[in-house]
Short mmCIF file of C-alpha atoms in Angstrom, two decimals:
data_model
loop_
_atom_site.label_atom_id
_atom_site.label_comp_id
_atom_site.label_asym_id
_atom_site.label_seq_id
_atom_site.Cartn_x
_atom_site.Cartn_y
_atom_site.Cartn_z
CA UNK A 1 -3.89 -58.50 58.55
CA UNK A 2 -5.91 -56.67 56.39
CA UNK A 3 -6.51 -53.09 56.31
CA UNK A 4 -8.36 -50.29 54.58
CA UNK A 5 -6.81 -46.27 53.63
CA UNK A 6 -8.83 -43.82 52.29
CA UNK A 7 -6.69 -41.66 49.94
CA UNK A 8 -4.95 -38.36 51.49
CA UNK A 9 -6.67 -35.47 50.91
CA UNK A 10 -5.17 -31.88 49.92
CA UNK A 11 -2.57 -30.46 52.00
CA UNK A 12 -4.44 -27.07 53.30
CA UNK A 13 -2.74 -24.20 54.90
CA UNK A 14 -4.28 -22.48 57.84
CA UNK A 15 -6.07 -19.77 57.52
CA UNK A 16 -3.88 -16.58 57.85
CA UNK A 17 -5.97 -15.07 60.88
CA UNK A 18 -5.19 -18.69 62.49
CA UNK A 19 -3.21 -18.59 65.89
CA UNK A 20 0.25 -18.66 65.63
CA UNK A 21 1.90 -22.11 65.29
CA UNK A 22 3.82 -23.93 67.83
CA UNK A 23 7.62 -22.87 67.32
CA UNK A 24 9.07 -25.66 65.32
CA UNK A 25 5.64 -26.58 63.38
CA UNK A 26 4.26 -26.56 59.96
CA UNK A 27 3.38 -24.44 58.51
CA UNK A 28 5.23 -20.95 59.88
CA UNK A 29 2.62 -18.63 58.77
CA UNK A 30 3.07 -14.96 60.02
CA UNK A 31 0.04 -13.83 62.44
CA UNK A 32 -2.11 -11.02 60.31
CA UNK A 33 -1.80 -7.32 61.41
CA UNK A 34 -5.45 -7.00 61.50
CA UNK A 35 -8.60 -9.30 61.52
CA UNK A 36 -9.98 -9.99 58.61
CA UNK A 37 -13.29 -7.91 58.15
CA UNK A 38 -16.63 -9.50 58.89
CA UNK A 39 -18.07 -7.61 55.92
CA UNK A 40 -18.41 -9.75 52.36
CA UNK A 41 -16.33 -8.87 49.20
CA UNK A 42 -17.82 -6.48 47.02
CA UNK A 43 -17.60 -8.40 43.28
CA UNK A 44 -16.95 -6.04 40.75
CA UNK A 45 -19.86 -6.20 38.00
CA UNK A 46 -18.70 -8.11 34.69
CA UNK A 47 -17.15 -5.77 32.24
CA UNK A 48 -17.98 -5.93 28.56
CA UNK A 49 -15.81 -7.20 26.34
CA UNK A 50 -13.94 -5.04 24.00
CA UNK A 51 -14.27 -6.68 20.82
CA UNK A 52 -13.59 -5.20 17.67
CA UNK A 53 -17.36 -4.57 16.81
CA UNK A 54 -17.35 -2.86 20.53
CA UNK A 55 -14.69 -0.85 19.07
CA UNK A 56 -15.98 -0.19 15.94
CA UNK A 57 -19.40 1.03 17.75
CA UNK A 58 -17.97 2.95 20.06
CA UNK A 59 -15.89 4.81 16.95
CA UNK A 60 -19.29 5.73 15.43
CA UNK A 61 -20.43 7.35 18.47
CA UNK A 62 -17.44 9.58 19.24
CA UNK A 63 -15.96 10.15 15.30
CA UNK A 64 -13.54 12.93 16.87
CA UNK A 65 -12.18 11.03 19.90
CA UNK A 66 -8.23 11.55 19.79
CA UNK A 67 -6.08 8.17 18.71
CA UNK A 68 -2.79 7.42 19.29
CA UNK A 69 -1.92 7.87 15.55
CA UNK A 70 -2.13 11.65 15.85
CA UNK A 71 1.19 11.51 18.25
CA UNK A 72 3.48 9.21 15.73
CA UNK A 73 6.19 11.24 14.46
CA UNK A 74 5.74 11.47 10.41
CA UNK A 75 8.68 13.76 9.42
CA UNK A 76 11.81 12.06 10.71
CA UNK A 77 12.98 9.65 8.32
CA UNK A 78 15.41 8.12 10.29
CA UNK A 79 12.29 6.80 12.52
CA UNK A 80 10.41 5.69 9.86
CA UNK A 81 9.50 1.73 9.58
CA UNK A 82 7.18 2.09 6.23
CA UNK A 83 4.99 -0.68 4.81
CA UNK A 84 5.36 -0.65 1.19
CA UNK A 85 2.01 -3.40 -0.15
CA UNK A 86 2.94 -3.90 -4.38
CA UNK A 87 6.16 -2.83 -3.18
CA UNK A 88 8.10 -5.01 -6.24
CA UNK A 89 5.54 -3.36 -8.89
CA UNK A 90 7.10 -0.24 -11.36
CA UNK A 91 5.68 2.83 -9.13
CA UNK A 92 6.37 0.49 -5.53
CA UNK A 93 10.01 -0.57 -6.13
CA UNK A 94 11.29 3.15 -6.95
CA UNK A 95 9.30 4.52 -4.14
CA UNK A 96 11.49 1.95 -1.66
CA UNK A 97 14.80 3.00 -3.35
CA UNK A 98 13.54 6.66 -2.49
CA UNK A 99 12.78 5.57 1.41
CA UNK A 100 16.40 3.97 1.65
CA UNK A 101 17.84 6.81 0.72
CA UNK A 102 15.98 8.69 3.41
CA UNK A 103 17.14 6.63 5.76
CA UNK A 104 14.09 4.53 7.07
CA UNK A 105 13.39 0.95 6.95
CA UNK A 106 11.25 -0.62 4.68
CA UNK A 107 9.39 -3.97 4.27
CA UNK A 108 8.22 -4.84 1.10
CA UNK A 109 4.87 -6.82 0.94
CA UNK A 110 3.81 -8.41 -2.47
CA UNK A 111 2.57 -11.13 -4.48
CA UNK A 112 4.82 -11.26 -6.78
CA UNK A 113 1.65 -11.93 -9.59
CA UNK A 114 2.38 -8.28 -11.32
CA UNK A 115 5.29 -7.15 -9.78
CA UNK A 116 8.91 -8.24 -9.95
CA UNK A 117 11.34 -9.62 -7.31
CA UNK A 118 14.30 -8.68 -10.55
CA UNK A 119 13.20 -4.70 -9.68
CA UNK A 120 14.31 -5.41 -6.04
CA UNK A 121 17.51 -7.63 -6.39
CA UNK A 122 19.81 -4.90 -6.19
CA UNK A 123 18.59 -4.30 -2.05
CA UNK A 124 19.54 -8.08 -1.61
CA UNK A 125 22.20 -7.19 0.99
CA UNK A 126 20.51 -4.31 2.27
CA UNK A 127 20.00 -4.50 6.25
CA UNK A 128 16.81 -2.54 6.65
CA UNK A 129 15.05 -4.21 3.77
CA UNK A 130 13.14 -7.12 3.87
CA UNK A 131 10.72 -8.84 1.16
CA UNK A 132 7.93 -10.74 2.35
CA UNK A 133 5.95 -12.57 -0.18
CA UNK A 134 2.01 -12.81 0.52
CA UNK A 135 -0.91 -11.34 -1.17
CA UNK A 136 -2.87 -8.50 0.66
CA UNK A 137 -6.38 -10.07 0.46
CA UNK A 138 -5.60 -12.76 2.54
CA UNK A 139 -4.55 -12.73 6.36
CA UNK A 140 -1.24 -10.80 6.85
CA UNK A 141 1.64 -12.65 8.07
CA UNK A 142 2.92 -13.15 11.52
CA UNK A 143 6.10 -11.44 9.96
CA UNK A 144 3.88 -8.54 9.54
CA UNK A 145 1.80 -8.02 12.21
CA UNK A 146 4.59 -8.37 14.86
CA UNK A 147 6.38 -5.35 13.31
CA UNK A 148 5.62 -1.72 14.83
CA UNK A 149 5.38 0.37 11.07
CA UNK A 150 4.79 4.06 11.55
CA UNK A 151 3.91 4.05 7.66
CA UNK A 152 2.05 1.78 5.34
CA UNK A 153 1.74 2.84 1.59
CA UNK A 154 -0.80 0.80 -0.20
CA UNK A 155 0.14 0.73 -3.51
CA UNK A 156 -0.90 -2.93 -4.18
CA UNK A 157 -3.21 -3.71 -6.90
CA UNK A 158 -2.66 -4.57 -10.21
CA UNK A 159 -2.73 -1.17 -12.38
CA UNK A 160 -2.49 -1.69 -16.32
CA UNK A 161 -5.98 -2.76 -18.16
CA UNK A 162 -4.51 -6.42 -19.18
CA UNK A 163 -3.32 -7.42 -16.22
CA UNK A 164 -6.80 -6.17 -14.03
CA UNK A 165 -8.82 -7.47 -16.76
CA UNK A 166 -7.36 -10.71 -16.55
CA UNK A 167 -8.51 -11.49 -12.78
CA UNK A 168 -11.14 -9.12 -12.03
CA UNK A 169 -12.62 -10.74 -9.22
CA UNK A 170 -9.10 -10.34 -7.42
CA UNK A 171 -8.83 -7.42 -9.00
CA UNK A 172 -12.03 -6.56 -6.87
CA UNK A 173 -10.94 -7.66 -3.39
CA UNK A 174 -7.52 -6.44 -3.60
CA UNK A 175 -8.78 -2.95 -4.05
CA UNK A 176 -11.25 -3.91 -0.71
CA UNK A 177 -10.23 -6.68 0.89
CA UNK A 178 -6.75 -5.85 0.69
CA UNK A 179 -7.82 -2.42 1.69
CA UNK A 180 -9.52 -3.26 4.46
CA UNK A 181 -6.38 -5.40 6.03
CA UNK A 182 -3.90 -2.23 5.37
CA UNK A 183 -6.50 -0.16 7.01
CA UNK A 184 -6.93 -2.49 9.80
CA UNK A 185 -3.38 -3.38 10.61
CA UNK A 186 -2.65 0.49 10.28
CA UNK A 187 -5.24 1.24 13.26
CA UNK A 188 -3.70 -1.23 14.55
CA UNK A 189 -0.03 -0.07 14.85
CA UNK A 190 -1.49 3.56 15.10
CA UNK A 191 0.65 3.61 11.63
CA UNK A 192 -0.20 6.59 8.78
CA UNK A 193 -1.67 4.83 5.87
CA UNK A 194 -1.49 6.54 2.40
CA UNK A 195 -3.78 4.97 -0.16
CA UNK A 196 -2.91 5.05 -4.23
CA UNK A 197 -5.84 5.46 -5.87
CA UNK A 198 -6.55 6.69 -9.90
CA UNK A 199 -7.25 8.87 -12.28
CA UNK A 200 -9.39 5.78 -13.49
CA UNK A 201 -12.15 6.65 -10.56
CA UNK A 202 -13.01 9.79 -13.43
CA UNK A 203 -13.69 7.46 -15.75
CA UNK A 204 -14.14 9.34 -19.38
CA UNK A 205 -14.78 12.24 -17.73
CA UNK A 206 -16.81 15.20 -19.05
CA UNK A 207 -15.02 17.81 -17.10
CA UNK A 208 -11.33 18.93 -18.69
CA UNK A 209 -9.11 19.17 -16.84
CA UNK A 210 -10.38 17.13 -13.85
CA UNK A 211 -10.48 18.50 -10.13
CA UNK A 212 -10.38 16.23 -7.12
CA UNK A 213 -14.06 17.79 -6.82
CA UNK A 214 -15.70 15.83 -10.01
CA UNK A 215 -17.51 13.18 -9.12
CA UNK A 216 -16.75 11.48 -12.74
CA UNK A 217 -18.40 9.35 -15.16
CA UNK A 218 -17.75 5.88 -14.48
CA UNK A 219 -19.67 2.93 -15.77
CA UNK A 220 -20.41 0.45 -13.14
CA UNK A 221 -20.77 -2.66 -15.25
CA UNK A 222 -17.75 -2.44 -18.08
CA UNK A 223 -14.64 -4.14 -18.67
CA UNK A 224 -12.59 -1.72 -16.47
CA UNK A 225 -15.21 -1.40 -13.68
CA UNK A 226 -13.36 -3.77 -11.64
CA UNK A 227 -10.72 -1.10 -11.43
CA UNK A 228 -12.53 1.55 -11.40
CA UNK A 229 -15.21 0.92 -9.23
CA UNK A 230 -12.88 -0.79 -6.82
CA UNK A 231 -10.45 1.97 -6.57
CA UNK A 232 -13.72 4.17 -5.84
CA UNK A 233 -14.41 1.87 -2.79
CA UNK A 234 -11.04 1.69 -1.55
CA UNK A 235 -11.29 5.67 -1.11
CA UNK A 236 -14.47 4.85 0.76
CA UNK A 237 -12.92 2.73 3.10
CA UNK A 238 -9.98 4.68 3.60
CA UNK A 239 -11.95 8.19 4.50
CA UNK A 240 -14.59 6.17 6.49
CA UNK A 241 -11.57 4.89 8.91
CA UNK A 242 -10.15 8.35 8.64
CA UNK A 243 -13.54 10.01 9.51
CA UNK A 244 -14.31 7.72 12.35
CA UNK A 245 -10.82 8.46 14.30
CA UNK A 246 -9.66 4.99 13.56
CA UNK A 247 -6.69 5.80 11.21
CA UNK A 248 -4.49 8.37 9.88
CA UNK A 249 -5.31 8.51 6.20
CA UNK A 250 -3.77 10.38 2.91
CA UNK A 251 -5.25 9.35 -0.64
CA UNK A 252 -3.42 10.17 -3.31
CA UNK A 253 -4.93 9.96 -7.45
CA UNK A 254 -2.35 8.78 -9.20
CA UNK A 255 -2.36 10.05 -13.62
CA UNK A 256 -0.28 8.17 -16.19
CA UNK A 257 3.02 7.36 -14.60
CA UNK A 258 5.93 6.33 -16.90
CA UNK A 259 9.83 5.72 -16.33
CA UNK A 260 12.04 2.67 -15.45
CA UNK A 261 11.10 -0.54 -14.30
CA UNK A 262 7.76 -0.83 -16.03
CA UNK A 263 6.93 -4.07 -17.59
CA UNK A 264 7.22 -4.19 -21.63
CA UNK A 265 3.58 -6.71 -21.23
CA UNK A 266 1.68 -3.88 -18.93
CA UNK A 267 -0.15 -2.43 -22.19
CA UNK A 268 0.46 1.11 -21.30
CA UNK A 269 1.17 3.19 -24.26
CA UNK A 270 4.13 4.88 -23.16
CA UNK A 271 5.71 1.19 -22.97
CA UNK A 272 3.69 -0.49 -25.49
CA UNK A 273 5.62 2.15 -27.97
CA UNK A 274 9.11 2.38 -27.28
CA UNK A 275 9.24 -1.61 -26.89
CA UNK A 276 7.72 -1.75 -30.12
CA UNK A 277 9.95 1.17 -31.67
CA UNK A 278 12.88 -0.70 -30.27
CA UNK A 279 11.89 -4.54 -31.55
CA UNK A 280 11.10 -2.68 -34.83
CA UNK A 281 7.69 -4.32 -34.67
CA UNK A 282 4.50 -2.05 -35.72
CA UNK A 283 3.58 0.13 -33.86
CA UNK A 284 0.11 -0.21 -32.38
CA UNK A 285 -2.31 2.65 -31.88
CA UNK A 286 -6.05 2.06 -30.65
CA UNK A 287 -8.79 4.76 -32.31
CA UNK A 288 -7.61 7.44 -34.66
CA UNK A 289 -4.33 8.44 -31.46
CA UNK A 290 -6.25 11.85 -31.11
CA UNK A 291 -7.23 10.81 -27.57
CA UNK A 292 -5.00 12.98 -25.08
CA UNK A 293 -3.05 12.05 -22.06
CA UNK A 294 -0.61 13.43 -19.57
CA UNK A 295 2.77 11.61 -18.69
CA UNK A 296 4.40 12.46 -15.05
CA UNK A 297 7.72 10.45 -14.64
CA UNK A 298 8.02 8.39 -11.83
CA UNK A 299 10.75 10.11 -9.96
CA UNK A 300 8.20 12.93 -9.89
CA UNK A 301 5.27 10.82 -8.35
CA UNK A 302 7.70 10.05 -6.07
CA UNK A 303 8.47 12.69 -4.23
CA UNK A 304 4.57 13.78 -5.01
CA UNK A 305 3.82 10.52 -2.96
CA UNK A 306 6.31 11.13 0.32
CA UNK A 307 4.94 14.76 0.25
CA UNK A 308 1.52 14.11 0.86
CA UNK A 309 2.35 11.16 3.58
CA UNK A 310 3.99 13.89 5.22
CA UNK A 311 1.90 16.23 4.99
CA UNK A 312 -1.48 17.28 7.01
CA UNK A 313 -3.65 16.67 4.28
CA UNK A 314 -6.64 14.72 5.47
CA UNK A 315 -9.94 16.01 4.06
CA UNK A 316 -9.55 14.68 0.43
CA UNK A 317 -7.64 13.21 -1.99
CA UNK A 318 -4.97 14.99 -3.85
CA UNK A 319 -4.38 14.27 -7.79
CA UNK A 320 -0.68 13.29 -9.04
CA UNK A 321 0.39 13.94 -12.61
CA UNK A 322 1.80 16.15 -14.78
CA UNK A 323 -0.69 18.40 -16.41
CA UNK A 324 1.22 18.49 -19.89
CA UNK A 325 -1.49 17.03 -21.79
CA UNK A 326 -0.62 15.81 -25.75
CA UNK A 327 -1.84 12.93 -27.94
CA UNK A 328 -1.00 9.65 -28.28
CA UNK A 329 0.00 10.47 -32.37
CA UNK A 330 2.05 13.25 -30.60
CA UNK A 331 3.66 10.28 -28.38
CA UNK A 332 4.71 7.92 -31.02
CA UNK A 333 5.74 10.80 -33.23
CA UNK A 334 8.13 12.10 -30.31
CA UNK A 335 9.33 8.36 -29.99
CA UNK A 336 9.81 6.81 -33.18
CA UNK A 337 12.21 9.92 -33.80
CA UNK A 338 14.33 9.16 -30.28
CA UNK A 339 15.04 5.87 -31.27
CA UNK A 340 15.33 6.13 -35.16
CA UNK A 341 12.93 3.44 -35.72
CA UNK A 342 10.86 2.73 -38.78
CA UNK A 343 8.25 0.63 -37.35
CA UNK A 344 5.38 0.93 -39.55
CA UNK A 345 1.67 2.50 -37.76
CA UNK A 346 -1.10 -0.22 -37.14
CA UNK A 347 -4.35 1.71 -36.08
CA UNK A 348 -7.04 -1.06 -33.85
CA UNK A 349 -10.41 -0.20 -32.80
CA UNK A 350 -10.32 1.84 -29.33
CA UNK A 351 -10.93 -0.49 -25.95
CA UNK A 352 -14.18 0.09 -24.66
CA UNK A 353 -14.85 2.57 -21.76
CA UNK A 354 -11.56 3.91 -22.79
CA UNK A 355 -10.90 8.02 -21.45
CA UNK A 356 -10.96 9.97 -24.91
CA UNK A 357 -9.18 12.51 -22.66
CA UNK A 358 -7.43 12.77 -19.35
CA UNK A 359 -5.29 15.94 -17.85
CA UNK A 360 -5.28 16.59 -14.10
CA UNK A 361 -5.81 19.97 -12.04
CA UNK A 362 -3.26 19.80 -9.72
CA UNK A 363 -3.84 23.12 -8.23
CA UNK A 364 -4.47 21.09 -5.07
CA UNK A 365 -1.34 19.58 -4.67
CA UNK A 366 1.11 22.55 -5.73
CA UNK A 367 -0.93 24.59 -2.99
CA UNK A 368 -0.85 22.25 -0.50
CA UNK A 369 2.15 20.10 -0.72
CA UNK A 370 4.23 22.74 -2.63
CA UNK A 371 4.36 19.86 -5.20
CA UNK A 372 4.71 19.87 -9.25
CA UNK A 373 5.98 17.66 -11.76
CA UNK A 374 9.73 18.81 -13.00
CA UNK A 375 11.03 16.21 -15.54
CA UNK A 376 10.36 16.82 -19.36
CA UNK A 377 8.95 14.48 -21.26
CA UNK A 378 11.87 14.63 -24.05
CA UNK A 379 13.73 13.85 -21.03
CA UNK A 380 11.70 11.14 -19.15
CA UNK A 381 11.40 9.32 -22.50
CA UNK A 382 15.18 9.11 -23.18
CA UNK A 383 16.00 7.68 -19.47
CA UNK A 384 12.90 5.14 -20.21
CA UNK A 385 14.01 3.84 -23.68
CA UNK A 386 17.50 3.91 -22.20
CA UNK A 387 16.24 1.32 -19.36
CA UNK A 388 14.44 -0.84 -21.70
CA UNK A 389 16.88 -1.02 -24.23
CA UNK A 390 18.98 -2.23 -21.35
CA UNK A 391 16.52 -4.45 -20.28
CA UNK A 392 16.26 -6.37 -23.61
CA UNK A 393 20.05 -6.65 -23.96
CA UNK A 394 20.34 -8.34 -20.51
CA UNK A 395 17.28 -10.75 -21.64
CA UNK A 396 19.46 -11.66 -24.85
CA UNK A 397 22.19 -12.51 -22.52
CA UNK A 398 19.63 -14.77 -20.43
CA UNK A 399 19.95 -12.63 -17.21
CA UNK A 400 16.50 -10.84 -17.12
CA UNK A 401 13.12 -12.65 -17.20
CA UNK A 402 14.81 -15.46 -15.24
CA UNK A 403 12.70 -16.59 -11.94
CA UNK A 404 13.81 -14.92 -8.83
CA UNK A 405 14.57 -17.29 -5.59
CA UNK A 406 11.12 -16.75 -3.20
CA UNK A 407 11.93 -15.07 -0.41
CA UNK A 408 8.63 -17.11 1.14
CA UNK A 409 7.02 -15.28 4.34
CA UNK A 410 10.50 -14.54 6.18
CA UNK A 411 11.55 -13.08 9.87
CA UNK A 412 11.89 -9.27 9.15
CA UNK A 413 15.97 -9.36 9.01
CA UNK A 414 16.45 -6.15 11.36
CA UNK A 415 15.91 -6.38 14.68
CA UNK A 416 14.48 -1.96 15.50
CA UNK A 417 11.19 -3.44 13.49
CA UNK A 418 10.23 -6.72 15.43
CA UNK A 419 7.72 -6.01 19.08
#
C-alpha cells in the first residue's frame, strides 16, 4: 500500500490577539491586554547613510560644530596613551623616553627604514611600551586602530637630505599619505594630533631671521622639493582637519636639532663633523662654511614639543630652535678643538637649493608656550661626541649596528590601551 506525504510545513504560532488556548495545549500564549490597532504601521522613511564623505560634507557646512576632541583631557600625564609615528628615529626615540618619564603610555609606530629599533632596546621590558613595526602610508594596523590614544605625534618621515633624496616618491606620501592616516585615525579616536613639520618649508629664505608669518622661498621642482614641498602639504592637511572641526591639531617647525642618538650616515653637519673629527678622517665642508645655522639640542625640542601638545595653540604653527645662529667654519672650529683632532679641511661644492642661512624667530613660542632653548652649544656638543664616541666603541666590540629582532605588528602588551 502505497501512499503519498507532502512535506510539513513551518510550525506557526498563533497570532497573539488569538483566543486563549485550551488548558493543556500548544502553544500557551498569554491573551494581549489590548487589540491590536486596525490602523497600518507608519514606516519610518530610509535614513541616509553616514559615510565618511557624508561626514566630511557635513564638516564643510558647519566648520565650528563642537567634537568630542575638545573634552579629552591633554594635561594629565598619567592619562595619556600617545602615538609616537618615527617613534625609533633620533628626535622620536628621546621624545618616548621623555613620555615614560611622565608617566603615560606610549606606542611606538615605525618602519624601521631610517630609524633604529637599537635607540629603543633599553624599554624592552617596559610595560607601557610597545613597538609596532608598519609604515604610515599604508593601512594602520589592527594593533593600532583598536587602541583608544588621546595623543598622536607625527614625527614620521625621513628628515636628513640623503636619506629623503634617496626615495622621494615615499618621501612624498609619507609626508601626505601618512599624514592623512594620522589625521584620520586621530578624528577618529577624538585623539590631539601634533604634526612635526620644518624649517625646510622656508626654503633659502630671504627674510632673516624667519617668522612663522613668511611664506618662504621654496622651489617646487629641486632635489629637496620632495621634503619641502611635502612638509608644506602636510601643514595643509593638518590645519584643513583642524579648521573643519574634525581634529585637534598643533604644528610645530622644527630648526636644526642635534644630540644623542642621531645616525653617523644622516649627513647633517653637526654629525657629519664630530664622526669625522673622531675617525680622524677629513673633514668635509660644502661651499666656502660661511653659510649660518642654528643648533637647538634635542632635550630642548623636547620639552618645546610636549609644550605645544599641551598647550591651546591652534591657529598656526609655532617654530622650534635655538636662535644662536653661527657658521658652519665656526662649527668645525668649535669641534675639532673638543676632540683634539687633526683631521685635515676638504671644501665640496654646496648642494643645490641649499639655505645659505637659517635662524628662527621664536618670539612665538617663548610668548605662548613660555618656551626657549637652555642647553649651550659647548655643552650639547660635548654630551653628543660623548654618545658617539660611545657608539663607535660598542660597534668595535660588535654590539651596535647589529640587526634588531622585529617586533612584527604585535598585540599592544598593556591591557588600559586595547577597546
Amino acid at each position: 500500500m502505497s501512499s503519498t506525504c507532502s512535506p510539513p510545513g513551518p510550525r506557526t504560532r498563533p497570532p497573539p490577539w488569538a483566543e486563549p488556548p485550551a488548558p493543556g495545549s500548544w502553544p500557551a500564549t498569554k491573551p494581549p491586554t489590548a487589540p491590536p490597532s486596525s490602523k497600518p504601521r507608519s514606516k519610518k522613511p530610509p535614513q541616509p547613510c553616514k559615510s565618511r564623505r557624508w561626514r566630511r560634507q557635513r564638516a564643510e557646512n558647519l566648520p565650528n560644530r563642537k567634537r568630542s576632541w575638545r573634552k579629552q583631557p591633554v594635561n594629565n600625564s598619567n592619562s595619556k596613551i600617545a602615538l609616537v609615528t618615527g617613534g625609533a628615529g633620533f628626535i622620536g626615540s628621546n621624545l618616548i623616553d621623555a613620555l615614560l618619564a611622565e608617566g603615560a603610555t606610549v606606542v611606538c609606530l615605525d618602519s624601521l627604514l631610517t630609524g633604529r629599533a637599537s635607540n629603543l632596546a633599553h624599554l624592552g621590558g617596559e610595560p607601557r611600551f610597545d613597538l609596532v613595526e608598519a609604515d604610515v602610508i599604508d593601512p594602520l594596523p589592527q594593533s593600532v586602530r583598536r587602541t583608544r590614544f588621546t595623543h598622536i605625534y607625527h614625527l614620521a618621515c625621513a628628515a636628513s637630505p640623503p636619506h629623503y633624496q634617496a626615495d622621494p616618491e615615499h618621501t612624498m606620501l609619507t609626508n601626505v599619505v601618512g599624514t592623512s592616516n594620522a589625521l584620520r585615525l586621530a578624528e577618529e579616536k577624538g585623539a590631539r594630533l601634533l604634526l612635526t613639520s620644518t624649517s625646510e618649508v622656508y626654503g633659502d629664505p630671504e627674510v632673516h631671521p624667519q617668522t612663522e608669518g613668511y611664506r618662504g622661498w621654496v622651489s617646487c621642482t629641486g632635489p629637496r622639493a620632495c621634503y619641502d614641498e611635502g612638509k608644506r602639504a602636510a601643514e595643509t592637511l593638518a590645519f584643513d582637519f583642524q579648521r573643519t572641526g574634525r581634529a585637534d591639531v598643533r604644528v610645530a617647525r622644527i630648526f636644526n636639532t642635534y644630540g644623542p642618538r642621531m645616525r653617523a650616515d644622516d649627513g647633517r653637519v653637526v654629525s657629519n663633523v664630530i664622526c669625522q673629527a673622531l675617525a680622524g678622517d677629513d673633514i668635509t665642508i660644502y661651499g666656502d662654511g660661511s653659510q649660518t645655522r642654528s643648533f637647538c639640542y634635542v632635550s630642548d625640542l623636547v620639552d618645546g614639543l610636549k609644550r605645544l601638545m599641551d598647550s591651546d595653540v591652534t591657529d598656526g604653527p609655532v617654530n622650534l630652535g635655538n636662535p644662536d645662529e653661527l657658521t658652519v667654519s665656526d662649527l668645525v672650529e668649535r669641534v675639532l678643538a673638543l676632540t683634539g683632532s687633526d683631521s685635515k679641511l676638504v671644501h665640496l661644492p654646496l648642494p643645490v637649493d641649499d639655505p645659505r642661512r637659517r635662524k628662527p624667530d621664536i618670539s612665538r613660542a617663548q610668548a605662548l608656550l613660555g618656551w626657549s632653548p637652555k642647553v649651550e652649544l659647548q655643552q650639547g656638543l660635548e654630551a653628543t661626541a660623548a654618545w658617539f664616541a660611545e657608539d663607535r666603541r660598542a660597534a668595535w666590540k660588535g654590539v651596535a649596528g647589529k640587526p634588531q629582532p622585529s617586533p612584527g605588528t604585535r598585540t599592544l602588551i598593556t591591557g588600559v590601551a586595547a577597546e
